mmCIF file of N, CA and C in Angstrom:
data_model
loop_
_atom_site.group_PDB
_atom_site.id
_atom_site.type_symbol
_atom_site.label_atom_id
_atom_site.label_comp_id
_atom_site.label_asym_id
_atom_site.label_seq_id
_atom_site.Cartn_x
_atom_site.Cartn_y
_atom_site.Cartn_z
ATOM 1 N N LEU A 1 0.831 -1.181 0.000
ATOM 2 C CA LEU A 1 0.000 0.000 0.000
ATOM 3 C C LEU A 1 0.872 1.239 0.000
ATOM 4 N N THR A 2 0.376 2.269 -0.640
ATOM 5 C CA THR A 2 1.071 3.548 -0.632
ATOM 6 C C THR A 2 0.076 4.637 -0.261
ATOM 7 N N GLY A 3 0.577 5.819 0.009
ATOM 8 C CA GLY A 3 -0.292 6.934 0.372
ATOM 9 C C GLY A 3 -0.416 7.079 1.870
ATOM 10 N N SER A 4 -1.557 7.558 2.305
ATOM 11 C CA SER A 4 -1.786 7.764 3.739
ATOM 12 C C SER A 4 -2.928 6.852 4.208
ATOM 13 N N ILE A 5 -3.152 6.815 5.510
ATOM 14 C CA ILE A 5 -4.253 6.015 6.051
ATOM 15 C C ILE A 5 -5.561 6.676 5.639
ATOM 16 N N SER A 6 -6.425 5.917 5.049
ATOM 17 C CA SER A 6 -7.683 6.435 4.533
ATOM 18 C C SER A 6 -8.649 6.808 5.663
ATOM 19 N N PRO A 7 -9.352 7.928 5.523
ATOM 20 C CA PRO A 7 -10.309 8.358 6.550
ATOM 21 C C PRO A 7 -11.457 7.367 6.770
ATOM 22 N N TRP A 8 -11.820 6.566 5.775
ATOM 23 C CA TRP A 8 -12.925 5.625 5.947
ATOM 24 C C TRP A 8 -12.593 4.548 6.979
ATOM 25 N N LEU A 9 -11.327 4.362 7.256
ATOM 26 C CA LEU A 9 -10.905 3.342 8.203
ATOM 27 C C LEU A 9 -11.503 3.555 9.592
ATOM 28 N N VAL A 10 -11.705 4.797 9.993
ATOM 29 C CA VAL A 10 -12.211 5.068 11.341
ATOM 30 C C VAL A 10 -13.658 4.643 11.507
ATOM 31 N N GLY A 11 -14.330 4.322 10.429
ATOM 32 C CA GLY A 11 -15.694 3.820 10.522
ATOM 33 C C GLY A 11 -15.765 2.346 10.901
ATOM 34 N N LEU A 12 -14.641 1.670 10.922
ATOM 35 C CA LEU A 12 -14.601 0.242 11.253
ATOM 36 C C LEU A 12 -14.473 0.059 12.762
ATOM 37 N N THR A 13 -15.469 0.492 13.489
ATOM 38 C CA THR A 13 -15.376 0.566 14.944
ATOM 39 C C THR A 13 -15.351 -0.797 15.639
ATOM 40 N N THR A 14 -15.694 -1.880 14.951
ATOM 41 C CA THR A 14 -15.641 -3.204 15.580
ATOM 42 C C THR A 14 -14.298 -3.890 15.358
ATOM 43 N N LEU A 15 -13.402 -3.241 14.635
ATOM 44 C CA LEU A 15 -12.088 -3.789 14.328
ATOM 45 C C LEU A 15 -11.300 -4.039 15.612
ATOM 46 N N GLU A 16 -10.740 -5.239 15.745
ATOM 47 C CA GLU A 16 -9.955 -5.584 16.934
ATOM 48 C C GLU A 16 -8.460 -5.611 16.666
ATOM 49 N N SER A 17 -8.071 -5.826 15.423
ATOM 50 C CA SER A 17 -6.657 -5.885 15.074
ATOM 51 C C SER A 17 -6.463 -5.206 13.721
ATOM 52 N N LEU A 18 -5.437 -4.358 13.654
ATOM 53 C CA LEU A 18 -5.136 -3.659 12.410
ATOM 54 C C LEU A 18 -3.640 -3.724 12.169
ATOM 55 N N SER A 19 -3.263 -4.334 11.056
ATOM 56 C CA SER A 19 -1.859 -4.391 10.678
ATOM 57 C C SER A 19 -1.689 -3.724 9.319
ATOM 58 N N LEU A 20 -0.976 -2.625 9.327
ATOM 59 C CA LEU A 20 -0.596 -1.934 8.100
ATOM 60 C C LEU A 20 0.918 -1.914 7.974
ATOM 61 N N ALA A 21 1.569 -2.874 8.590
ATOM 62 C CA ALA A 21 3.025 -2.952 8.614
ATOM 63 C C ALA A 21 3.582 -3.314 7.240
ATOM 64 N N TYR A 22 4.835 -2.935 7.027
ATOM 65 C CA TYR A 22 5.584 -3.250 5.809
ATOM 66 C C TYR A 22 4.888 -2.747 4.553
ATOM 67 N N ASN A 23 4.480 -1.503 4.584
ATOM 68 C CA ASN A 23 3.922 -0.861 3.407
ATOM 69 C C ASN A 23 4.713 0.407 3.129
ATOM 70 N N ARG A 24 4.187 1.253 2.303
ATOM 71 C CA ARG A 24 4.833 2.532 1.999
ATOM 72 C C ARG A 24 3.899 3.669 2.372
ATOM 73 N N LEU A 25 3.218 3.514 3.504
ATOM 74 C CA LEU A 25 2.308 4.560 3.952
ATOM 75 C C LEU A 25 3.116 5.737 4.465
ATOM 76 N N ARG A 26 2.597 6.936 4.265
ATOM 77 C CA ARG A 26 3.334 8.132 4.654
ATOM 78 C C ARG A 26 2.376 9.141 5.272
ATOM 79 N N GLY A 27 2.950 10.236 5.704
ATOM 80 C CA GLY A 27 2.160 11.272 6.350
ATOM 81 C C GLY A 27 2.080 11.020 7.839
ATOM 82 N N GLU A 28 1.237 11.773 8.492
ATOM 83 C CA GLU A 28 1.075 11.613 9.935
ATOM 84 C C GLU A 28 0.070 10.512 10.228
ATOM 85 N N ILE A 29 0.229 9.885 11.387
ATOM 86 C CA ILE A 29 -0.786 8.937 11.852
ATOM 87 C C ILE A 29 -2.001 9.779 12.218
ATOM 88 N N PRO A 30 -3.145 9.526 11.594
ATOM 89 C CA PRO A 30 -4.294 10.404 11.831
ATOM 90 C C PRO A 30 -4.839 10.277 13.251
ATOM 91 N N PRO A 31 -5.155 11.403 13.882
ATOM 92 C CA PRO A 31 -5.701 11.352 15.238
ATOM 93 C C PRO A 31 -7.030 10.603 15.300
ATOM 94 N N GLU A 32 -7.743 10.523 14.192
ATOM 95 C CA GLU A 32 -9.022 9.813 14.152
ATOM 96 C C GLU A 32 -8.878 8.325 14.458
ATOM 97 N N ILE A 33 -7.659 7.828 14.458
ATOM 98 C CA ILE A 33 -7.439 6.423 14.770
ATOM 99 C C ILE A 33 -7.911 6.113 16.194
ATOM 100 N N GLY A 34 -8.015 7.146 17.023
ATOM 101 C CA GLY A 34 -8.526 6.983 18.386
ATOM 102 C C GLY A 34 -9.988 6.578 18.435
ATOM 103 N N ALA A 35 -10.700 6.647 17.309
ATOM 104 C CA ALA A 35 -12.111 6.238 17.252
ATOM 105 C C ALA A 35 -12.271 4.724 17.138
ATOM 106 N N LEU A 36 -11.181 4.009 16.883
ATOM 107 C CA LEU A 36 -11.248 2.548 16.746
ATOM 108 C C LEU A 36 -11.148 1.907 18.130
ATOM 109 N N THR A 37 -12.155 2.120 18.943
ATOM 110 C CA THR A 37 -12.097 1.809 20.367
ATOM 111 C C THR A 37 -12.063 0.326 20.705
ATOM 112 N N ASN A 38 -12.275 -0.554 19.757
ATOM 113 C CA ASN A 38 -12.180 -1.991 20.030
ATOM 114 C C ASN A 38 -10.823 -2.576 19.675
ATOM 115 N N LEU A 39 -9.912 -1.743 19.189
ATOM 116 C CA LEU A 39 -8.590 -2.247 18.794
ATOM 117 C C LEU A 39 -7.833 -2.813 19.987
ATOM 118 N N GLU A 40 -7.280 -4.007 19.789
ATOM 119 C CA GLU A 40 -6.386 -4.618 20.766
ATOM 120 C C GLU A 40 -4.955 -4.660 20.245
ATOM 121 N N PHE A 41 -4.817 -4.713 18.918
ATOM 122 C CA PHE A 41 -3.502 -4.817 18.288
ATOM 123 C C PHE A 41 -3.422 -3.800 17.165
ATOM 124 N N LEU A 42 -2.403 -2.940 17.218
ATOM 125 C CA LEU A 42 -2.204 -1.927 16.183
ATOM 126 C C LEU A 42 -0.753 -1.969 15.728
ATOM 127 N N TYR A 43 -0.551 -2.429 14.499
ATOM 128 C CA TYR A 43 0.778 -2.581 13.928
ATOM 129 C C TYR A 43 0.945 -1.581 12.781
ATOM 130 N N LEU A 44 1.740 -0.560 13.004
ATOM 131 C CA LEU A 44 2.005 0.453 11.980
ATOM 132 C C LEU A 44 3.495 0.537 11.655
ATOM 133 N N TYR A 45 4.264 -0.450 12.067
ATOM 134 C CA TYR A 45 5.711 -0.393 11.877
ATOM 135 C C TYR A 45 6.103 -0.593 10.413
ATOM 136 N N ALA A 46 7.340 -0.185 10.111
ATOM 137 C CA ALA A 46 7.951 -0.350 8.792
ATOM 138 C C ALA A 46 7.160 0.362 7.690
ATOM 139 N N ASN A 47 6.908 1.641 7.902
ATOM 140 C CA ASN A 47 6.283 2.515 6.912
ATOM 141 C C ASN A 47 7.093 3.804 6.841
ATOM 142 N N ASN A 48 6.488 4.857 6.371
ATOM 143 C CA ASN A 48 7.147 6.152 6.304
ATOM 144 C C ASN A 48 6.336 7.224 7.019
ATOM 145 N N PHE A 49 5.673 6.844 8.118
ATOM 146 C CA PHE A 49 4.906 7.825 8.873
ATOM 147 C C PHE A 49 5.857 8.854 9.473
ATOM 148 N N ASN A 50 5.394 10.112 9.540
ATOM 149 C CA ASN A 50 6.206 11.158 10.151
ATOM 150 C C ASN A 50 5.354 11.923 11.147
ATOM 151 N N GLY A 51 5.951 12.895 11.780
ATOM 152 C CA GLY A 51 5.244 13.670 12.793
ATOM 153 C C GLY A 51 5.297 12.984 14.141
ATOM 154 N N THR A 52 4.359 13.328 14.984
ATOM 155 C CA THR A 52 4.340 12.785 16.345
ATOM 156 C C THR A 52 3.274 11.703 16.477
ATOM 157 N N VAL A 53 3.371 10.953 17.550
ATOM 158 C CA VAL A 53 2.361 9.944 17.866
ATOM 159 C C VAL A 53 1.134 10.687 18.388
ATOM 160 N N PRO A 54 -0.044 10.499 17.772
ATOM 161 C CA PRO A 54 -1.222 11.243 18.226
ATOM 162 C C PRO A 54 -1.675 10.813 19.621
ATOM 163 N N SER A 55 -1.999 11.783 20.450
ATOM 164 C CA SER A 55 -2.445 11.480 21.818
ATOM 165 C C SER A 55 -3.756 10.698 21.820
ATOM 166 N N GLN A 56 -4.528 10.763 20.744
ATOM 167 C CA GLN A 56 -5.803 10.054 20.669
ATOM 168 C C GLN A 56 -5.633 8.540 20.725
ATOM 169 N N ILE A 57 -4.436 8.045 20.485
ATOM 170 C CA ILE A 57 -4.199 6.611 20.653
ATOM 171 C C ILE A 57 -4.452 6.222 22.107
ATOM 172 N N GLY A 58 -4.316 7.178 23.007
ATOM 173 C CA GLY A 58 -4.625 6.936 24.419
ATOM 174 C C GLY A 58 -6.088 6.617 24.666
ATOM 175 N N LEU A 59 -6.964 6.878 23.707
ATOM 176 C CA LEU A 59 -8.388 6.545 23.837
ATOM 177 C C LEU A 59 -8.670 5.076 23.563
ATOM 178 N N LEU A 60 -7.688 4.360 23.050
ATOM 179 C CA LEU A 60 -7.870 2.949 22.709
ATOM 180 C C LEU A 60 -7.722 2.098 23.965
ATOM 181 N N SER A 61 -8.782 2.021 24.732
ATOM 182 C CA SER A 61 -8.732 1.423 26.065
ATOM 183 C C SER A 61 -8.501 -0.083 26.071
ATOM 184 N N LYS A 62 -8.692 -0.761 24.952
ATOM 185 C CA LYS A 62 -8.479 -2.213 24.892
ATOM 186 C C LYS A 62 -7.130 -2.576 24.290
ATOM 187 N N LEU A 63 -6.351 -1.567 23.910
ATOM 188 C CA LEU A 63 -5.100 -1.794 23.198
ATOM 189 C C LEU A 63 -4.093 -2.543 24.066
ATOM 190 N N LYS A 64 -3.563 -3.641 23.508
ATOM 191 C CA LYS A 64 -2.546 -4.443 24.186
ATOM 192 C C LYS A 64 -1.185 -4.298 23.519
ATOM 193 N N VAL A 65 -1.182 -4.139 22.197
ATOM 194 C CA VAL A 65 0.064 -4.043 21.442
ATOM 195 C C VAL A 65 -0.009 -2.835 20.517
ATOM 196 N N LEU A 66 0.997 -1.980 20.616
ATOM 197 C CA LEU A 66 1.141 -0.830 19.736
ATOM 198 C C LEU A 66 2.565 -0.832 19.218
ATOM 199 N N GLN A 67 2.731 -1.007 17.912
ATOM 200 C CA GLN A 67 4.067 -1.051 17.331
ATOM 201 C C GLN A 67 4.205 0.009 16.261
ATOM 202 N N LEU A 68 5.155 0.913 16.500
ATOM 203 C CA LEU A 68 5.369 2.056 15.612
ATOM 204 C C LEU A 68 6.805 2.142 15.103
ATOM 205 N N GLU A 69 7.582 1.090 15.288
ATOM 206 C CA GLU A 69 9.002 1.129 14.924
ATOM 207 C C GLU A 69 9.190 1.286 13.417
ATOM 208 N N ASP A 70 10.390 1.717 13.054
ATOM 209 C CA ASP A 70 10.830 1.819 11.670
ATOM 210 C C ASP A 70 9.957 2.773 10.852
ATOM 211 N N ASN A 71 9.715 3.952 11.419
ATOM 212 C CA ASN A 71 9.037 5.060 10.759
ATOM 213 C C ASN A 71 9.898 6.309 10.942
ATOM 214 N N ASP A 72 9.397 7.438 10.546
ATOM 215 C CA ASP A 72 10.118 8.696 10.704
ATOM 216 C C ASP A 72 9.434 9.577 11.742
ATOM 217 N N LEU A 73 8.999 8.984 12.835
ATOM 218 C CA LEU A 73 8.295 9.721 13.883
ATOM 219 C C LEU A 73 9.282 10.523 14.718
ATOM 220 N N ASN A 74 8.764 11.519 15.442
ATOM 221 C CA ASN A 74 9.608 12.320 16.322
ATOM 222 C C ASN A 74 8.804 12.767 17.525
ATOM 223 N N GLY A 75 9.482 13.317 18.487
ATOM 224 C CA GLY A 75 8.829 13.818 19.693
ATOM 225 C C GLY A 75 8.665 12.737 20.750
ATOM 226 N N TRP A 76 7.844 13.028 21.728
ATOM 227 C CA TRP A 76 7.560 12.112 22.829
ATOM 228 C C TRP A 76 6.375 11.223 22.487
ATOM 229 N N VAL A 77 6.378 10.014 23.011
ATOM 230 C CA VAL A 77 5.145 9.226 23.011
ATOM 231 C C VAL A 77 4.266 9.903 24.058
ATOM 232 N N PRO A 78 3.067 10.337 23.686
ATOM 233 C CA PRO A 78 2.238 11.144 24.586
ATOM 234 C C PRO A 78 1.904 10.452 25.899
ATOM 235 N N SER A 79 1.795 11.252 26.944
ATOM 236 C CA SER A 79 1.453 10.711 28.256
ATOM 237 C C SER A 79 0.090 10.029 28.236
ATOM 238 N N GLU A 80 -0.820 10.470 27.356
ATOM 239 C CA GLU A 80 -2.129 9.820 27.265
ATOM 240 C C GLU A 80 -1.995 8.356 26.863
ATOM 241 N N VAL A 81 -0.991 8.053 26.067
ATOM 242 C CA VAL A 81 -0.750 6.676 25.661
ATOM 243 C C VAL A 81 -0.116 5.904 26.816
ATOM 244 N N CYS A 82 0.851 6.505 27.476
ATOM 245 C CA CYS A 82 1.582 5.824 28.542
ATOM 246 C C CYS A 82 0.792 5.701 29.844
ATOM 247 N N GLU A 83 -0.040 6.681 30.144
ATOM 248 C CA GLU A 83 -0.673 6.733 31.461
ATOM 249 C C GLU A 83 -2.163 6.428 31.460
ATOM 250 N N ASN A 84 -2.717 6.059 30.325
ATOM 251 C CA ASN A 84 -4.142 5.756 30.256
ATOM 252 C C ASN A 84 -4.463 4.615 31.222
ATOM 253 N N ARG A 85 -5.254 4.884 32.216
ATOM 254 C CA ARG A 85 -5.538 3.908 33.268
ATOM 255 C C ARG A 85 -6.350 2.721 32.769
ATOM 256 N N SER A 86 -7.031 2.853 31.639
ATOM 257 C CA SER A 86 -7.814 1.727 31.162
ATOM 258 C C SER A 86 -7.008 0.760 30.296
ATOM 259 N N PHE A 87 -5.744 1.096 30.009
ATOM 260 C CA PHE A 87 -4.880 0.144 29.325
ATOM 261 C C PHE A 87 -4.609 -1.030 30.254
ATOM 262 N N PRO A 88 -4.426 -2.223 29.703
ATOM 263 C CA PRO A 88 -3.927 -3.314 30.560
ATOM 264 C C PRO A 88 -2.572 -2.887 31.111
ATOM 265 N N LYS A 89 -2.352 -3.105 32.361
ATOM 266 C CA LYS A 89 -1.096 -2.702 32.978
ATOM 267 C C LYS A 89 -0.239 -3.915 33.245
ATOM 268 N N PRO A 90 1.004 -3.951 32.866
ATOM 269 C CA PRO A 90 1.599 -3.002 31.950
ATOM 270 C C PRO A 90 1.206 -3.343 30.512
ATOM 271 N N LEU A 91 1.449 -2.422 29.599
ATOM 272 C CA LEU A 91 1.219 -2.713 28.186
ATOM 273 C C LEU A 91 2.066 -3.920 27.808
ATOM 274 N N THR A 92 1.496 -4.821 27.074
ATOM 275 C CA THR A 92 2.230 -6.013 26.684
ATOM 276 C C THR A 92 3.372 -5.673 25.749
ATOM 277 N N SER A 93 3.101 -4.828 24.769
ATOM 278 C CA SER A 93 4.149 -4.412 23.837
ATOM 279 C C SER A 93 3.844 -3.010 23.338
ATOM 280 N N LEU A 94 4.734 -2.103 23.629
ATOM 281 C CA LEU A 94 4.650 -0.739 23.127
ATOM 282 C C LEU A 94 6.015 -0.393 22.587
ATOM 283 N N GLY A 95 6.122 -0.328 21.272
ATOM 284 C CA GLY A 95 7.428 -0.127 20.670
ATOM 285 C C GLY A 95 7.493 1.023 19.705
ATOM 286 N N VAL A 96 8.574 1.766 19.792
ATOM 287 C CA VAL A 96 8.931 2.809 18.834
ATOM 288 C C VAL A 96 10.434 2.711 18.631
ATOM 289 N N ASP A 97 10.949 3.480 17.697
ATOM 290 C CA ASP A 97 12.400 3.572 17.538
ATOM 291 C C ASP A 97 12.906 4.501 18.633
ATOM 292 N N CYS A 98 13.432 3.940 19.691
ATOM 293 C CA CYS A 98 13.924 4.743 20.809
ATOM 294 C C CYS A 98 15.281 5.325 20.407
ATOM 295 N N ASN A 99 15.290 6.603 20.109
ATOM 296 C CA ASN A 99 16.515 7.286 19.685
ATOM 297 C C ASN A 99 16.367 8.765 20.010
ATOM 298 N N ASP A 100 17.183 9.571 19.416
ATOM 299 C CA ASP A 100 17.113 11.005 19.680
ATOM 300 C C ASP A 100 15.860 11.649 19.094
ATOM 301 N N GLU A 101 15.221 11.000 18.135
ATOM 302 C CA GLU A 101 14.032 11.556 17.490
ATOM 303 C C GLU A 101 12.747 11.247 18.255
ATOM 304 N N VAL A 102 12.654 10.044 18.825
ATOM 305 C CA VAL A 102 11.448 9.618 19.548
ATOM 306 C C VAL A 102 11.847 9.259 20.969
ATOM 307 N N LEU A 103 11.184 9.880 21.923
ATOM 308 C CA LEU A 103 11.465 9.610 23.328
ATOM 309 C C LEU A 103 10.258 8.912 23.936
ATOM 310 N N CYS A 104 10.533 7.850 24.674
ATOM 311 C CA CYS A 104 9.443 7.057 25.230
ATOM 312 C C CYS A 104 9.860 6.512 26.586
ATOM 313 N N PHE A 105 9.158 6.937 27.639
ATOM 314 C CA PHE A 105 9.504 6.441 28.970
ATOM 315 C C PHE A 105 8.710 5.194 29.333
ATOM 316 N N CYS A 106 7.754 4.796 28.513
ATOM 317 C CA CYS A 106 6.931 3.634 28.855
ATOM 318 C C CYS A 106 7.018 2.515 27.829
ATOM 319 N N CYS A 107 7.923 2.610 26.856
ATOM 320 C CA CYS A 107 8.021 1.583 25.828
ATOM 321 C C CYS A 107 8.583 0.291 26.394
ATOM 322 N N THR A 108 8.113 -0.815 25.861
ATOM 323 C CA THR A 108 8.599 -2.118 26.297
ATOM 324 C C THR A 108 9.675 -2.660 25.378
ATOM 325 N N CYS A 109 9.801 -2.080 24.176
ATOM 326 C CA CYS A 109 10.846 -2.498 23.250
ATOM 327 C C CYS A 109 11.158 -1.349 22.297
ATOM 328 N N CYS A 110 12.388 -1.357 21.786
ATOM 329 C CA CYS A 110 12.848 -0.237 20.987
ATOM 330 C C CYS A 110 13.351 -0.632 19.610
ATOM 331 N N HIS A 111 13.338 -1.863 19.276
ATOM 332 C CA HIS A 111 13.837 -2.293 17.977
ATOM 333 C C HIS A 111 12.821 -3.221 17.344
ATOM 334 N N LEU A 112 12.620 -3.073 16.072
ATOM 335 C CA LEU A 112 11.605 -3.828 15.349
ATOM 336 C C LEU A 112 11.722 -5.326 15.589
ATOM 337 N N GLU A 113 12.930 -5.862 15.569
ATOM 338 C CA GLU A 113 13.106 -7.303 15.742
ATOM 339 C C GLU A 113 12.591 -7.764 17.107
ATOM 340 N N ASN A 114 12.921 -7.039 18.164
ATOM 341 C CA ASN A 114 12.491 -7.423 19.510
ATOM 342 C C ASN A 114 10.982 -7.289 19.685
ATOM 343 N N CYS A 115 10.418 -6.226 19.170
ATOM 344 C CA CYS A 115 8.996 -5.967 19.359
ATOM 345 C C CYS A 115 8.131 -6.939 18.572
ATOM 346 N N THR A 116 8.487 -7.216 17.335
ATOM 347 C CA THR A 116 7.650 -8.100 16.533
ATOM 348 C C THR A 116 7.675 -9.513 17.073
ATOM 349 N N GLU A 117 8.798 -9.944 17.584
ATOM 350 C CA GLU A 117 8.898 -11.285 18.134
ATOM 351 C C GLU A 117 7.965 -11.454 19.333
ATOM 352 N N SER A 118 7.946 -10.492 20.237
ATOM 353 C CA SER A 118 7.106 -10.609 21.424
ATOM 354 C C SER A 118 5.628 -10.473 21.092
ATOM 355 N N SER A 119 5.266 -9.627 20.130
ATOM 356 C CA SER A 119 3.849 -9.454 19.822
ATOM 357 C C SER A 119 3.289 -10.617 19.016
ATOM 358 N N VAL A 120 4.123 -11.280 18.217
ATOM 359 C CA VAL A 120 3.663 -12.469 17.502
ATOM 360 C C VAL A 120 3.300 -13.547 18.504
ATOM 361 N N GLU A 121 4.111 -13.717 19.529
ATOM 362 C CA GLU A 121 3.803 -14.696 20.557
ATOM 363 C C GLU A 121 2.520 -14.347 21.294
ATOM 364 N N LEU A 122 2.317 -13.074 21.620
ATOM 365 C CA LEU A 122 1.102 -12.647 22.292
ATOM 366 C C LEU A 122 -0.108 -12.893 21.401
ATOM 367 N N SER A 123 -0.004 -12.549 20.139
ATOM 368 C CA SER A 123 -1.108 -12.731 19.210
ATOM 369 C C SER A 123 -1.477 -14.201 19.099
ATOM 370 N N ARG A 124 -0.484 -15.053 19.023
ATOM 371 C CA ARG A 124 -0.751 -16.501 18.962
ATOM 372 C C ARG A 124 -1.447 -16.983 20.227
ATOM 373 N N SER A 125 -0.999 -16.520 21.384
ATOM 374 C CA SER A 125 -1.618 -16.972 22.631
ATOM 375 C C SER A 125 -3.051 -16.474 22.745
ATOM 376 N N ASN A 126 -3.346 -15.257 22.290
ATOM 377 C CA ASN A 126 -4.711 -14.743 22.320
ATOM 378 C C ASN A 126 -5.595 -15.476 21.333
ATOM 379 N N ASN A 127 -5.080 -15.820 20.148
ATOM 380 C CA ASN A 127 -5.852 -16.583 19.184
ATOM 381 C C ASN A 127 -6.168 -17.972 19.739
ATOM 382 N N TRP A 128 -5.227 -18.555 20.437
ATOM 383 C CA TRP A 128 -5.444 -19.861 21.028
ATOM 384 C C TRP A 128 -6.592 -19.803 22.040
ATOM 385 N N ARG A 129 -6.586 -18.759 22.871
ATOM 386 C CA ARG A 129 -7.672 -18.608 23.845
ATOM 387 C C ARG A 129 -9.025 -18.458 23.159
ATOM 388 N N ALA A 130 -9.035 -17.765 22.022
ATOM 389 C CA ALA A 130 -10.284 -17.559 21.305
ATOM 390 C C ALA A 130 -10.795 -18.875 20.705
ATOM 391 N N LEU A 131 -9.891 -19.801 20.396
ATOM 392 C CA LEU A 131 -10.293 -21.060 19.809
ATOM 393 C C LEU A 131 -10.729 -22.093 20.847
ATOM 394 N N ARG A 132 -10.374 -21.885 22.088
ATOM 395 C CA ARG A 132 -10.659 -22.873 23.130
ATOM 396 C C ARG A 132 -12.117 -22.909 23.483
#
């Protein structure tokens, strides 16, 4: 995929998992993504997103995995994402490229290889529970 995240995506309010990883998406992560309140897994790594992480991601109260590594993001991961009391504590996987461009005091992993490995295992274990 190329371009930016389409605005129609926010209408998919029953969506539980969204993977747009390994594409050529660009632009900012739209703040409207906070309307996807049933999301548990959000994979946006390995794209060309720029700008900051939108604080509206903090509205995703069911979110267990957020992966934003390998993009061109900058700034802080917002406190709304890190301190949202309705998130499972602690977040199972919260990853960005931890460097001089992106600062994150609550991330659980900082490199794409480490983050994807742990979230694949989590996803498999959750799918197993759903099948039982």
